[in-house]
Coordinates of C-alpha atoms and ligand atoms in Angstrom, one line a residue:
M213 CA 0.0 0.0 0.0
A214 CA 1.2 3.5 -0.8
Q215 CA 2.5 5.6 2.1
R216 CA 0.1 8.1 3.5
L217 CA 1.7 11.5 3.7
L218 CA 1.9 13.2 7.1
N219 CA 1.0 16.7 8.2
Y220 CA 3.4 18.7 10.3
I221 CA 1.5 20.4 13.1
N222 CA 2.8 22.0 16.2
G223 CA 6.3 20.6 15.6
T224 CA 5.2 17.0 15.2
W225 CA 4.4 14.7 12.3
Q226 CA 0.8 13.7 12.4
T227 CA -1.2 11.0 10.5
S228 CA -4.4 12.6 9.4
G229 CA -7.6 10.8 10.2
A230 CA -8.9 11.9 6.8
T231 CA -11.2 9.4 5.2
D232 CA -10.8 11.1 1.9
V233 CA -7.4 10.6 0.2
L234 CA -6.0 11.2 -3.3
K235 CA -3.3 9.2 -5.1
V236 CA -0.1 11.0 -6.0
L237 CA 1.3 9.7 -9.3
N238 CA 4.6 9.9 -11.1
P239 CA 3.4 11.6 -14.3
A240 CA 6.1 9.9 -16.4
S241 CA 5.0 6.4 -15.5
A242 CA 1.6 6.7 -13.8
V243 CA 3.1 4.7 -10.9
E244 CA 1.5 5.6 -7.5
L245 CA 4.0 7.3 -5.2
A246 CA 1.9 8.0 -2.1
E247 CA -1.6 9.0 -0.9
V248 CA -2.3 12.4 0.3
P249 CA -4.9 13.1 3.0
L250 CA -7.6 15.7 2.4
T251 CA -7.2 17.1 5.9
P252 CA -10.6 17.7 7.7
V253 CA -11.6 20.8 9.5
P254 CA -10.7 19.8 13.1
E255 CA -7.1 19.0 12.1
V256 CA -6.7 22.3 10.2
D257 CA -8.1 24.1 13.2
Q258 CA -5.4 22.3 15.4
A259 CA -2.7 23.8 13.2
V260 CA -4.3 27.3 13.4
Q261 CA -4.6 27.0 17.2
A262 CA -1.0 25.9 17.5
A263 CA 0.1 28.9 15.4
L264 CA -2.1 31.3 17.5
R265 CA -0.4 30.0 20.7
T266 CA 3.1 30.4 19.3
F267 CA 2.6 33.8 17.7
P268 CA 3.0 36.1 20.8
D269 CA 6.5 34.6 21.6
W270 CA 7.6 34.4 18.0
R271 CA 6.8 38.1 17.3
R272 CA 8.7 39.1 20.4
T273 CA 11.8 37.1 19.2
P274 CA 14.2 39.7 17.9
A275 CA 14.4 39.8 14.1
G276 CA 18.1 38.9 14.1
K277 CA 17.2 35.7 16.1
R278 CA 14.2 34.9 14.0
I279 CA 16.4 34.6 10.9
Q280 CA 18.8 32.1 12.4
P281 CA 16.6 29.1 11.5
L282 CA 16.4 30.5 7.9
F283 CA 20.2 30.6 7.7
K284 CA 20.3 27.0 8.8
L285 CA 17.5 26.1 6.4
K286 CA 19.4 27.7 3.5
A287 CA 22.4 25.4 4.3
L288 CA 20.1 22.3 4.6
L289 CA 18.4 23.1 1.3
E290 CA 21.8 23.4 -0.4
Q291 CA 23.0 20.1 1.1
N292 CA 19.8 18.4 0.0
L293 CA 19.3 20.1 -3.3
D294 CA 19.6 16.9 -5.4
L295 CA 17.3 14.9 -3.2
L296 CA 14.7 17.7 -3.4
A297 CA 15.1 18.0 -7.1
R298 CA 14.6 14.3 -7.6
A299 CA 11.4 14.5 -5.5
I300 CA 10.2 17.3 -7.8
T301 CA 11.0 15.4 -11.0
D302 CA 9.2 12.3 -9.6
E303 CA 5.9 13.9 -8.7
C304 CA 5.8 16.9 -11.1
G305 CA 7.5 15.5 -14.2
K306 CA 10.0 18.2 -15.0
T307 CA 13.6 17.4 -15.9
I308 CA 16.2 17.1 -13.1
A309 CA 18.0 20.3 -14.4
E310 CA 14.7 22.2 -14.3
A311 CA 14.0 20.9 -10.8
Q312 CA 17.5 21.9 -9.6
G313 CA 17.0 25.4 -11.0
E314 CA 13.7 25.7 -9.2
M315 CA 15.3 24.8 -5.9
Q316 CA 18.0 27.4 -6.5
R317 CA 15.2 30.0 -6.8
A318 CA 13.7 28.8 -3.6
I319 CA 17.0 29.2 -1.8
E320 CA 17.4 32.8 -3.2
N321 CA 14.2 33.7 -1.4
V322 CA 15.5 32.4 1.9
E323 CA 18.6 34.5 1.3
V324 CA 16.6 37.7 0.7
A325 CA 14.4 37.1 3.7
C326 CA 17.5 36.8 5.9
G327 CA 17.8 40.6 5.4
I328 CA 14.6 41.2 7.4
P329 CA 16.3 43.2 10.2
V330 CA 16.9 45.8 7.5
L331 CA 14.0 45.1 5.2
M332 CA 11.3 45.6 7.8
Q333 CA 12.7 48.8 9.3
G334 CA 10.3 51.6 9.7
R335 CA 11.0 55.4 9.4
N336 CA 10.6 58.5 11.5
N337 CA 10.7 62.3 11.7
E338 CA 11.8 64.2 14.7
D339 CA 9.9 67.5 15.1
I340 CA 7.2 66.7 12.5
A341 CA 5.4 69.4 14.5
P342 CA 7.0 71.5 17.3
G343 CA 8.2 69.0 20.0
I344 CA 6.4 66.1 18.3
D345 CA 8.1 63.1 16.7
E346 CA 6.4 60.6 14.4
H347 CA 7.4 57.0 13.7
L348 CA 6.2 54.3 11.3
I349 CA 6.9 50.8 12.5
R350 CA 6.0 47.4 10.9
Q351 CA 4.4 44.7 13.0
P352 CA 3.6 41.1 11.9
L353 CA -0.1 40.1 11.2
G354 CA -0.3 36.9 13.2
V355 CA -1.2 33.6 11.5
V356 CA -0.9 33.5 7.7
A357 CA -1.4 30.7 5.2
A358 CA -0.2 29.9 1.6
I359 CA -2.0 27.7 -1.0
T360 CA 0.3 26.7 -3.8
P361 CA 0.0 25.1 -7.3
F362 CA 1.4 21.9 -8.8
N363 CA 3.9 23.4 -11.3
F364 CA 6.7 24.5 -8.9
P365 CA 6.4 22.4 -5.8
G366 CA 9.8 23.4 -4.5
M367 CA 10.0 27.1 -5.3
I368 CA 6.5 28.6 -4.9
P369 CA 6.1 27.9 -1.2
F370 CA 9.4 29.9 -0.8
W371 CA 7.9 33.0 -2.4
F372 CA 6.0 33.3 1.0
L373 CA 7.3 31.1 3.8
P374 CA 10.7 32.9 4.5
Y375 CA 9.2 36.4 4.4
A376 CA 6.2 35.4 6.6
V377 CA 8.2 33.9 9.4
A378 CA 11.1 36.4 9.2
T379 CA 8.7 39.2 9.8
G380 CA 7.3 37.4 12.9
N381 CA 4.2 35.6 11.6
C382 CA 3.3 32.0 12.0
F383 CA 2.8 30.2 8.7
I384 CA 0.7 27.4 7.4
L385 CA 1.4 25.8 4.0
K386 CA -1.3 23.9 2.0
P387 CA 0.6 22.6 -1.0
S388 CA -1.0 21.2 -4.2
E389 CA -2.5 17.8 -3.6
R390 CA -1.0 16.7 -6.9
V391 CA 2.6 17.3 -5.8
P392 CA 2.6 17.2 -1.9
M393 CA 5.8 15.1 -1.5
T394 CA 8.4 17.8 -2.1
S395 CA 6.8 19.9 0.7
G396 CA 7.1 16.8 3.0
K397 CA 10.8 16.7 2.3
V398 CA 11.2 20.4 2.7
F399 CA 9.5 20.2 6.1
E400 CA 11.9 17.4 7.2
L401 CA 14.6 20.1 6.8
I402 CA 12.4 22.7 8.4
E403 CA 12.1 20.4 11.4
S404 CA 15.9 20.4 11.9
A405 CA 16.3 24.1 11.2
G406 CA 15.4 25.1 14.7
F407 CA 12.0 26.9 14.3
P408 CA 9.9 26.7 17.6
A409 CA 6.9 24.4 17.3
G410 CA 3.9 26.1 15.7
V411 CA 5.9 28.7 13.6
V412 CA 5.8 26.7 10.4
Q413 CA 3.2 24.0 9.6
L414 CA 2.2 21.8 6.8
V415 CA -1.4 20.7 6.1
H416 CA -2.3 18.6 3.1
G417 CA -5.6 18.8 1.3
G418 CA -7.7 20.0 -1.6
R419 CA -10.5 22.5 -2.0
D420 CA -12.3 21.8 1.3
T421 CA -9.0 22.3 3.2
V422 CA -8.6 25.5 1.3
N423 CA -12.1 26.7 2.3
T424 CA -11.3 25.9 5.9
L425 CA -8.3 28.1 5.8
L426 CA -10.2 30.9 3.9
D427 CA -12.9 31.0 6.5
H428 CA -10.9 30.4 9.7
P429 CA -11.1 33.5 11.9
G430 CA -7.6 32.9 13.3
I431 CA -5.9 33.4 9.9
R432 CA -5.1 37.0 8.9
A433 CA -3.7 36.7 5.4
I434 CA -3.8 34.3 2.5
S435 CA -1.2 33.9 -0.3
F436 CA -2.3 32.0 -3.3
V437 CA -0.9 30.8 -6.6
G438 CA -2.9 28.8 -9.1
S439 CA -5.3 29.1 -12.0
T440 CA -7.2 32.4 -12.6
A441 CA -10.6 30.9 -11.7
T442 CA -9.4 29.6 -8.4
A443 CA -7.4 32.8 -7.7
R444 CA -10.4 35.0 -8.3
Y445 CA -12.5 32.7 -6.0
V446 CA -9.9 32.6 -3.2
Y447 CA -9.4 36.3 -3.4
S448 CA -13.1 37.1 -3.0
R449 CA -13.7 34.5 -0.3
A450 CA -10.6 35.5 1.7
S451 CA -11.4 39.2 1.4
A452 CA -15.1 38.6 2.4
A453 CA -13.7 37.0 5.6
G454 CA -11.7 40.1 6.3
K455 CA -8.3 38.7 5.4
R456 CA -5.5 40.2 3.3
A457 CA -5.1 38.3 0.1
Q458 CA -2.6 38.1 -2.7
C459 CA -3.7 35.7 -5.4
Q460 CA -1.6 35.0 -8.5
G461 CA -3.5 33.4 -11.4
G462 CA -3.0 32.0 -14.8
A463 CA -1.4 33.4 -17.9
K464 CA -1.2 33.4 -21.7
N465 CA 2.1 35.1 -22.4
P466 CA 2.8 36.7 -25.8
V467 CA 6.2 37.2 -27.3
V468 CA 6.7 39.7 -30.2
I469 CA 9.4 38.8 -32.7
M470 CA 10.6 41.7 -34.8
P471 CA 12.2 41.1 -38.2
D472 CA 15.5 42.3 -36.9
A473 CA 15.7 39.8 -34.1
D474 CA 18.7 37.5 -33.9
M475 CA 17.3 34.4 -35.5
E476 CA 20.0 32.1 -34.2
M477 CA 19.2 33.0 -30.6
T478 CA 15.5 33.7 -30.7
P479 CA 14.1 30.3 -31.7
R480 CA 16.4 28.6 -29.1
I481 CA 15.3 30.9 -26.3
L482 CA 11.6 30.6 -27.4
A483 CA 11.8 26.8 -27.4
D484 CA 13.1 26.8 -23.8
S485 CA 10.3 29.2 -22.8
A486 CA 7.5 27.4 -24.6
F487 CA 8.5 23.8 -24.0
G488 CA 10.6 24.0 -20.8
C489 CA 8.7 22.4 -17.9
A490 CA 6.4 21.0 -20.6
G491 CA 4.9 24.4 -21.0
Q492 CA 3.6 24.3 -17.5
R493 CA 5.2 27.6 -16.4
C494 CA 3.1 30.6 -15.7
L495 CA 5.9 32.5 -17.6
A496 CA 5.9 30.2 -20.5
A497 CA 5.8 31.8 -24.0
S498 CA 2.5 30.6 -25.4
V499 CA 1.9 33.0 -28.3
A500 CA 4.6 34.2 -30.7
I501 CA 3.5 37.3 -32.7
L502 CA 5.7 37.5 -35.8
V503 CA 6.0 41.0 -37.1
G504 CA 6.5 41.7 -40.9
D505 CA 8.7 39.1 -42.5
A506 CA 10.1 37.8 -39.2
R507 CA 8.4 34.5 -40.0
R508 CA 10.6 33.9 -43.0
S509 CA 13.7 33.2 -40.9
F510 CA 12.0 32.2 -37.6
I511 CA 9.6 29.3 -38.5
D512 CA 12.0 26.6 -39.8
P513 CA 14.4 26.7 -36.9
M514 CA 11.5 26.9 -34.4
V515 CA 9.8 23.9 -35.9
A516 CA 13.1 22.0 -35.9
M517 CA 13.6 22.9 -32.2
A518 CA 10.1 21.5 -31.4
R519 CA 10.6 18.3 -33.4
H520 CA 14.1 17.5 -32.0
R521 CA 13.4 18.2 -28.3
K522 CA 14.1 15.0 -26.4
V523 CA 11.0 14.1 -24.4
G524 CA 11.1 11.5 -21.6
Y525 CA 11.4 10.8 -17.9
G526 CA 13.1 13.7 -16.3
L527 CA 15.7 11.6 -14.5
D528 CA 16.9 9.9 -17.7
A529 CA 20.1 11.3 -19.3
G530 CA 19.6 13.8 -22.1
V531 CA 15.9 14.3 -21.5
E532 CA 14.9 18.0 -22.3
M533 CA 11.2 17.8 -21.5
G534 CA 9.1 15.7 -19.2
P535 CA 5.4 14.8 -19.2
V536 CA 2.5 17.0 -18.2
I537 CA 1.0 16.6 -14.8
S538 CA -1.9 14.2 -15.3
S539 CA -3.9 12.2 -17.9
E540 CA -6.7 14.8 -17.6
S541 CA -4.2 17.5 -18.4
K542 CA -2.9 15.5 -21.4
S543 CA -6.4 15.1 -22.8
R544 CA -7.3 18.7 -22.1
I545 CA -4.2 19.9 -24.0
E546 CA -4.8 17.5 -26.9
T547 CA -8.4 18.6 -27.2
L548 CA -7.4 22.3 -27.2
I549 CA -4.8 21.6 -30.0
G550 CA -7.7 20.0 -32.0
K551 CA -9.9 23.1 -31.3
G552 CA -7.1 25.4 -32.6
I553 CA -7.0 23.4 -35.9
R554 CA -10.8 23.7 -36.1
E555 CA -10.5 27.4 -35.6
G556 CA -8.2 27.6 -38.7
A557 CA -4.7 27.0 -37.4
T558 CA -2.2 24.8 -39.3
V559 CA -0.2 22.4 -37.2
L560 CA 3.5 22.6 -37.9
A561 CA 4.6 20.2 -35.2
D562 CA 1.9 17.9 -33.6
G563 CA 2.6 16.5 -30.2
R564 CA -0.6 14.6 -29.8
G565 CA -0.9 10.9 -29.4
S566 CA 2.9 10.4 -28.8
S567 CA 4.4 8.1 -26.2
V568 CA 7.9 7.5 -24.8
P569 CA 9.3 4.0 -25.1
G570 CA 9.5 2.4 -21.6
Y571 CA 7.0 5.0 -20.3
E572 CA 3.9 4.1 -22.3
N573 CA 1.6 5.0 -19.4
G574 CA 3.1 8.4 -18.9
F575 CA 1.2 11.7 -19.6
F576 CA 3.3 12.9 -22.5
V577 CA 2.4 15.6 -25.0
F578 CA 5.2 16.4 -27.4
P579 CA 6.1 20.0 -28.5
T580 CA 3.4 21.4 -30.7
I581 CA 3.4 24.5 -32.9
L582 CA 0.1 25.9 -34.3
D583 CA 0.5 28.5 -37.1
G584 CA -2.0 31.1 -38.2
V585 CA -3.9 31.1 -34.9
P586 CA -6.8 33.6 -35.2
P587 CA -5.9 36.4 -32.7
R588 CA -9.5 36.7 -31.5
G589 CA -10.3 33.0 -31.4
D590 CA -10.5 30.8 -28.3
I591 CA -7.1 29.2 -28.6
A592 CA -5.4 32.6 -28.7
R593 CA -6.9 33.5 -25.3
T594 CA -7.2 30.2 -23.4
E595 CA -4.4 29.2 -21.1
I596 CA -3.3 25.8 -22.5
F597 CA -0.6 25.1 -19.9
G598 CA 1.2 22.6 -22.0
P599 CA 4.0 22.5 -24.6
V600 CA 2.0 24.4 -27.3
L601 CA 3.2 27.5 -29.1
S602 CA 0.7 29.4 -31.2
L603 CA 2.0 31.7 -34.0
M604 CA 0.2 34.9 -35.1
R605 CA 1.1 37.6 -37.6
A606 CA 1.2 41.4 -37.2
A607 CA 2.2 43.9 -39.9
T608 CA 3.8 46.4 -37.5
L609 CA 5.0 46.8 -33.9
D610 CA 1.8 48.9 -33.3
E611 CA -0.4 46.1 -34.3
A612 CA 1.6 43.6 -32.2
I613 CA 1.3 45.8 -29.1
T614 CA -2.5 46.1 -29.7
L615 CA -2.7 42.2 -29.8
V616 CA -0.6 42.0 -26.6
N617 CA -2.8 44.5 -24.8
E618 CA -6.1 42.9 -25.9
R619 CA -5.5 40.0 -23.6
S620 CA -7.1 39.7 -20.2
Y621 CA -4.0 38.1 -18.7
G622 CA -1.0 40.3 -17.8
N623 CA 1.7 38.0 -16.4
M624 CA 4.4 38.5 -19.0
A625 CA 5.1 39.9 -22.4
C626 CA 8.4 39.7 -24.3
I627 CA 10.0 41.2 -27.4
F628 CA 12.9 40.0 -29.4
T629 CA 14.6 42.8 -31.4
R630 CA 18.0 44.5 -32.0
D631 CA 16.3 48.0 -32.0
G632 CA 16.5 49.8 -28.7
A633 CA 13.7 52.2 -29.6
H634 CA 11.3 49.3 -30.4
A635 CA 12.3 47.6 -27.1
R636 CA 11.7 50.8 -25.1
R637 CA 8.3 51.4 -26.7
F638 CA 7.3 47.9 -26.0
R639 CA 8.4 48.0 -22.4
Y640 CA 6.6 51.3 -21.9
E641 CA 3.3 50.4 -23.5
V642 CA 2.5 46.7 -22.8
N643 CA 0.0 45.7 -20.1
A644 CA 2.0 43.1 -18.4
G645 CA 3.7 43.0 -15.0
N646 CA 6.8 41.2 -16.1
V647 CA 8.5 42.2 -19.4
G648 CA 11.3 40.4 -21.2
I649 CA 13.5 42.0 -23.8
N650 CA 15.5 39.4 -25.7
V651 CA 14.6 37.1 -22.7
G652 CA 12.1 34.3 -22.9
V653 CA 11.1 33.8 -19.3
A654 CA 11.1 37.2 -17.5
A655 CA 11.0 35.7 -14.0
P656 CA 11.8 38.2 -11.3
M657 CA 14.7 37.3 -9.1
A658 CA 14.0 37.0 -5.4
H659 CA 15.1 40.6 -4.9
Y660 CA 12.1 41.9 -6.9
P661 CA 8.3 41.3 -6.6
F662 CA 6.6 38.9 -9.0
S663 CA 4.4 41.5 -10.7
G664 CA 1.5 39.9 -12.6
W665 CA -1.3 42.2 -13.8
G666 CA -4.8 41.9 -15.1
D667 CA -6.4 38.4 -14.7
S668 CA -3.0 37.1 -13.7
F669 CA -3.2 38.7 -10.2
F670 CA -5.8 39.7 -7.6
G671 CA -4.6 41.9 -4.8
D672 CA -2.1 44.8 -4.4
L673 CA 1.2 43.5 -3.0
H674 CA 2.8 40.7 -4.9
A675 CA 5.1 37.8 -3.8
Q676 CA 8.8 38.1 -3.0
A677 CA 11.1 40.9 -1.8
E678 CA 9.7 44.2 -0.4
H679 CA 6.2 43.3 -1.5
G680 CA 6.4 40.2 0.7
V681 CA 7.6 42.2 3.6
E682 CA 4.8 44.7 3.2
F683 CA 2.1 42.0 2.7
Y684 CA 3.1 40.2 5.9
T685 CA 3.3 43.3 8.1
Q686 CA 0.9 46.1 9.1
T687 CA 2.1 49.6 9.6
K688 CA 1.6 51.4 12.9
I689 CA 2.1 55.2 13.2
I690 CA 3.3 56.6 16.5
V691 CA 3.0 60.3 17.1
E692 CA 4.6 61.3 20.4
R693 CA 5.4 64.2 22.6
W694 CA 7.8 64.2 25.5
P695 CA 7.9 67.6 27.0
S696 CA 10.8 68.4 29.3
D697 CA 8.5 70.7 31.3
W698 CA 5.2 68.9 32.1
S699 CA 3.9 72.1 33.8
R700 CA 3.6 73.8 30.4
R701 CA 0.0 74.0 29.0
F702 CA -0.5 72.6 25.5
Ligands
LIG28 P1 -5.2 25.2 -9.3 O1 -5.9 26.5 -9.3 O2 -5.9 24.0 -9.8 O3 -4.7 24.8 -7.8 C1 -4.0 25.7 -7.0 C2 -4.3 25.4 -5.6 O4 -5.7 25.7 -5.3 C3 -4.1 24.0 -5.1 O5 -3.5 24.0 -3.9 C4 -5.5 23.4 -5.0 O6 -5.7 22.5 -4.0 C5 -6.4 24.7 -4.8 N1 -7.7 24.6 -5.4 C6 -8.0 24.1 -6.7 N2 -9.3 24.3 -6.9 C7 -9.8 24.8 -5.8 C8 -11.1 25.3 -5.5 N3 -12.2 25.1 -6.4 N4 -11.4 25.8 -4.3 C9 -10.4 26.0 -3.4 N5 -9.1 25.6 -3.7 C10 -8.8 25.1 -4.9 O7 -3.9 25.4 -10.1 P2 -2.8 24.3 -10.6 O8 -3.4 23.6 -11.7 O9 -2.3 23.6 -9.4 O10 -1.6 25.3 -11.1 C11 -1.5 25.7 -12.4 C12 -2.0 27.1 -12.6 O11 -1.3 28.0 -11.7 C13 -1.9 27.7 -14.0 O12 -3.0 28.4 -14.3 C14 -0.7 28.6 -13.9 O13 -0.6 29.7 -14.8 C15 -0.9 29.1 -12.5 N6 0.4 29.6 -11.9 C16 0.5 31.0 -11.8 C17 1.7 31.5 -11.3 C18 1.9 33.0 -11.2 O14 2.9 33.4 -10.6 N7 0.9 33.8 -11.6 C19 2.7 30.7 -10.9 C20 2.6 29.3 -11.1 C21 1.4 28.8 -11.5

């Protein structure tokens, strides 16, 4: 029988009494790896109560002391990077190199949060009025929770966890029920990093567990990453319950390719962006808008990149792209490719119906390129979240920018050009929170917020860096007067 994954509550590993469980599968082989409990309300409440009890002491712990477990965690993550990366590959499907890169990004967020004694400093003015001083200080919120998606099981929890605890909050993670094992391994390291019991907790589950967190009066803030439909729902339910919420949603990222782009570099970078992580990145290029005669030199090398990408099990040597997350995902993607063809697109590389020798049960979709996708059709607007690149045409940069700005999503937009004026105009005018110039995945490093716009984000303050610090703290203003002569009348 597959192992049942444990929750980590109040500093101990606990077997959930959940009667509902889900299977965790290796998407390359469909082999069952574990079963994940859908944690019921009383056990979620136990985690929240433990956090509430711990919070008063944790917030009083000096910031310089609160970051010591994070320094230790950074070292543990580095020492165990390969083990964690293998866990990611096994349950999520991406290649081992992609999984290692993901863990590196997680570690960078721990590094940034270790700067909290400086990052959460306030400010003040002496004599803001005669004899009166004014101060702004930042205080933690209390108990906060994060709900994360399947596609970056190692990295995304770290967009939140380090900032939340460093600023003095107690933190509960509800990872994706499709990839819960990486979090289990991370929490084994958290257990030895020296956090007091109740500061960081792990609760497995699905939508009911999420609802319990959203409604729980003990939780002050919710961080969420996932699809737009769920992000919108989580944002409204959490806000209605009076919580702060930051909810990152889905994407459909356009890339504009100008005729003067470097056509040796551009297809190579685009292939990594569109097909890396099997297209299951919220910053994957999914639409390439070819301006003028860019298509003449772009299409052949791009199609060659798609056809030659080595697809397989991410731990096998030389594999460049793994499976998608589930059989449902595979059939959804294949259905959408068919829909694109029915809408009038021509398929230049067709990844449907393919399998990998030795992994015939795996959920593989090979790289796919659709040409002549109608810009206002469904496929141009639907997030496919698989290794599918749609090509469109535009006569001018103006027209391309219009196409970019017609979308409801605003996670990322990129341009490939050698012309600085074109690049500057693009950067200035596009409605997207993350912009790439001759870059295929404009992922903000941990020192910057992850700035999705439009339907890609609900909230004000984003994940990472100073936005994370602001999100997890509330400002308090102190206006004070200390007369040297109390007998004076005011
Ligand atoms: P998802 O929305 O299905 O699930 C995300 C989380 O929400 C999971 O923990 C899941 O348990 C929970 N959930 C799912 N349905 C729910 C419901 N009805 N009620 C309450 N909770 C629910 O997303 P996913 O498939 O795991 O992840 C892929 C999506 O995430 C894609 O759309 C991708 O673009 C997006 N994503 C966005 C970013 C970003 O930074 N904007 C980053 C990574 C992934």
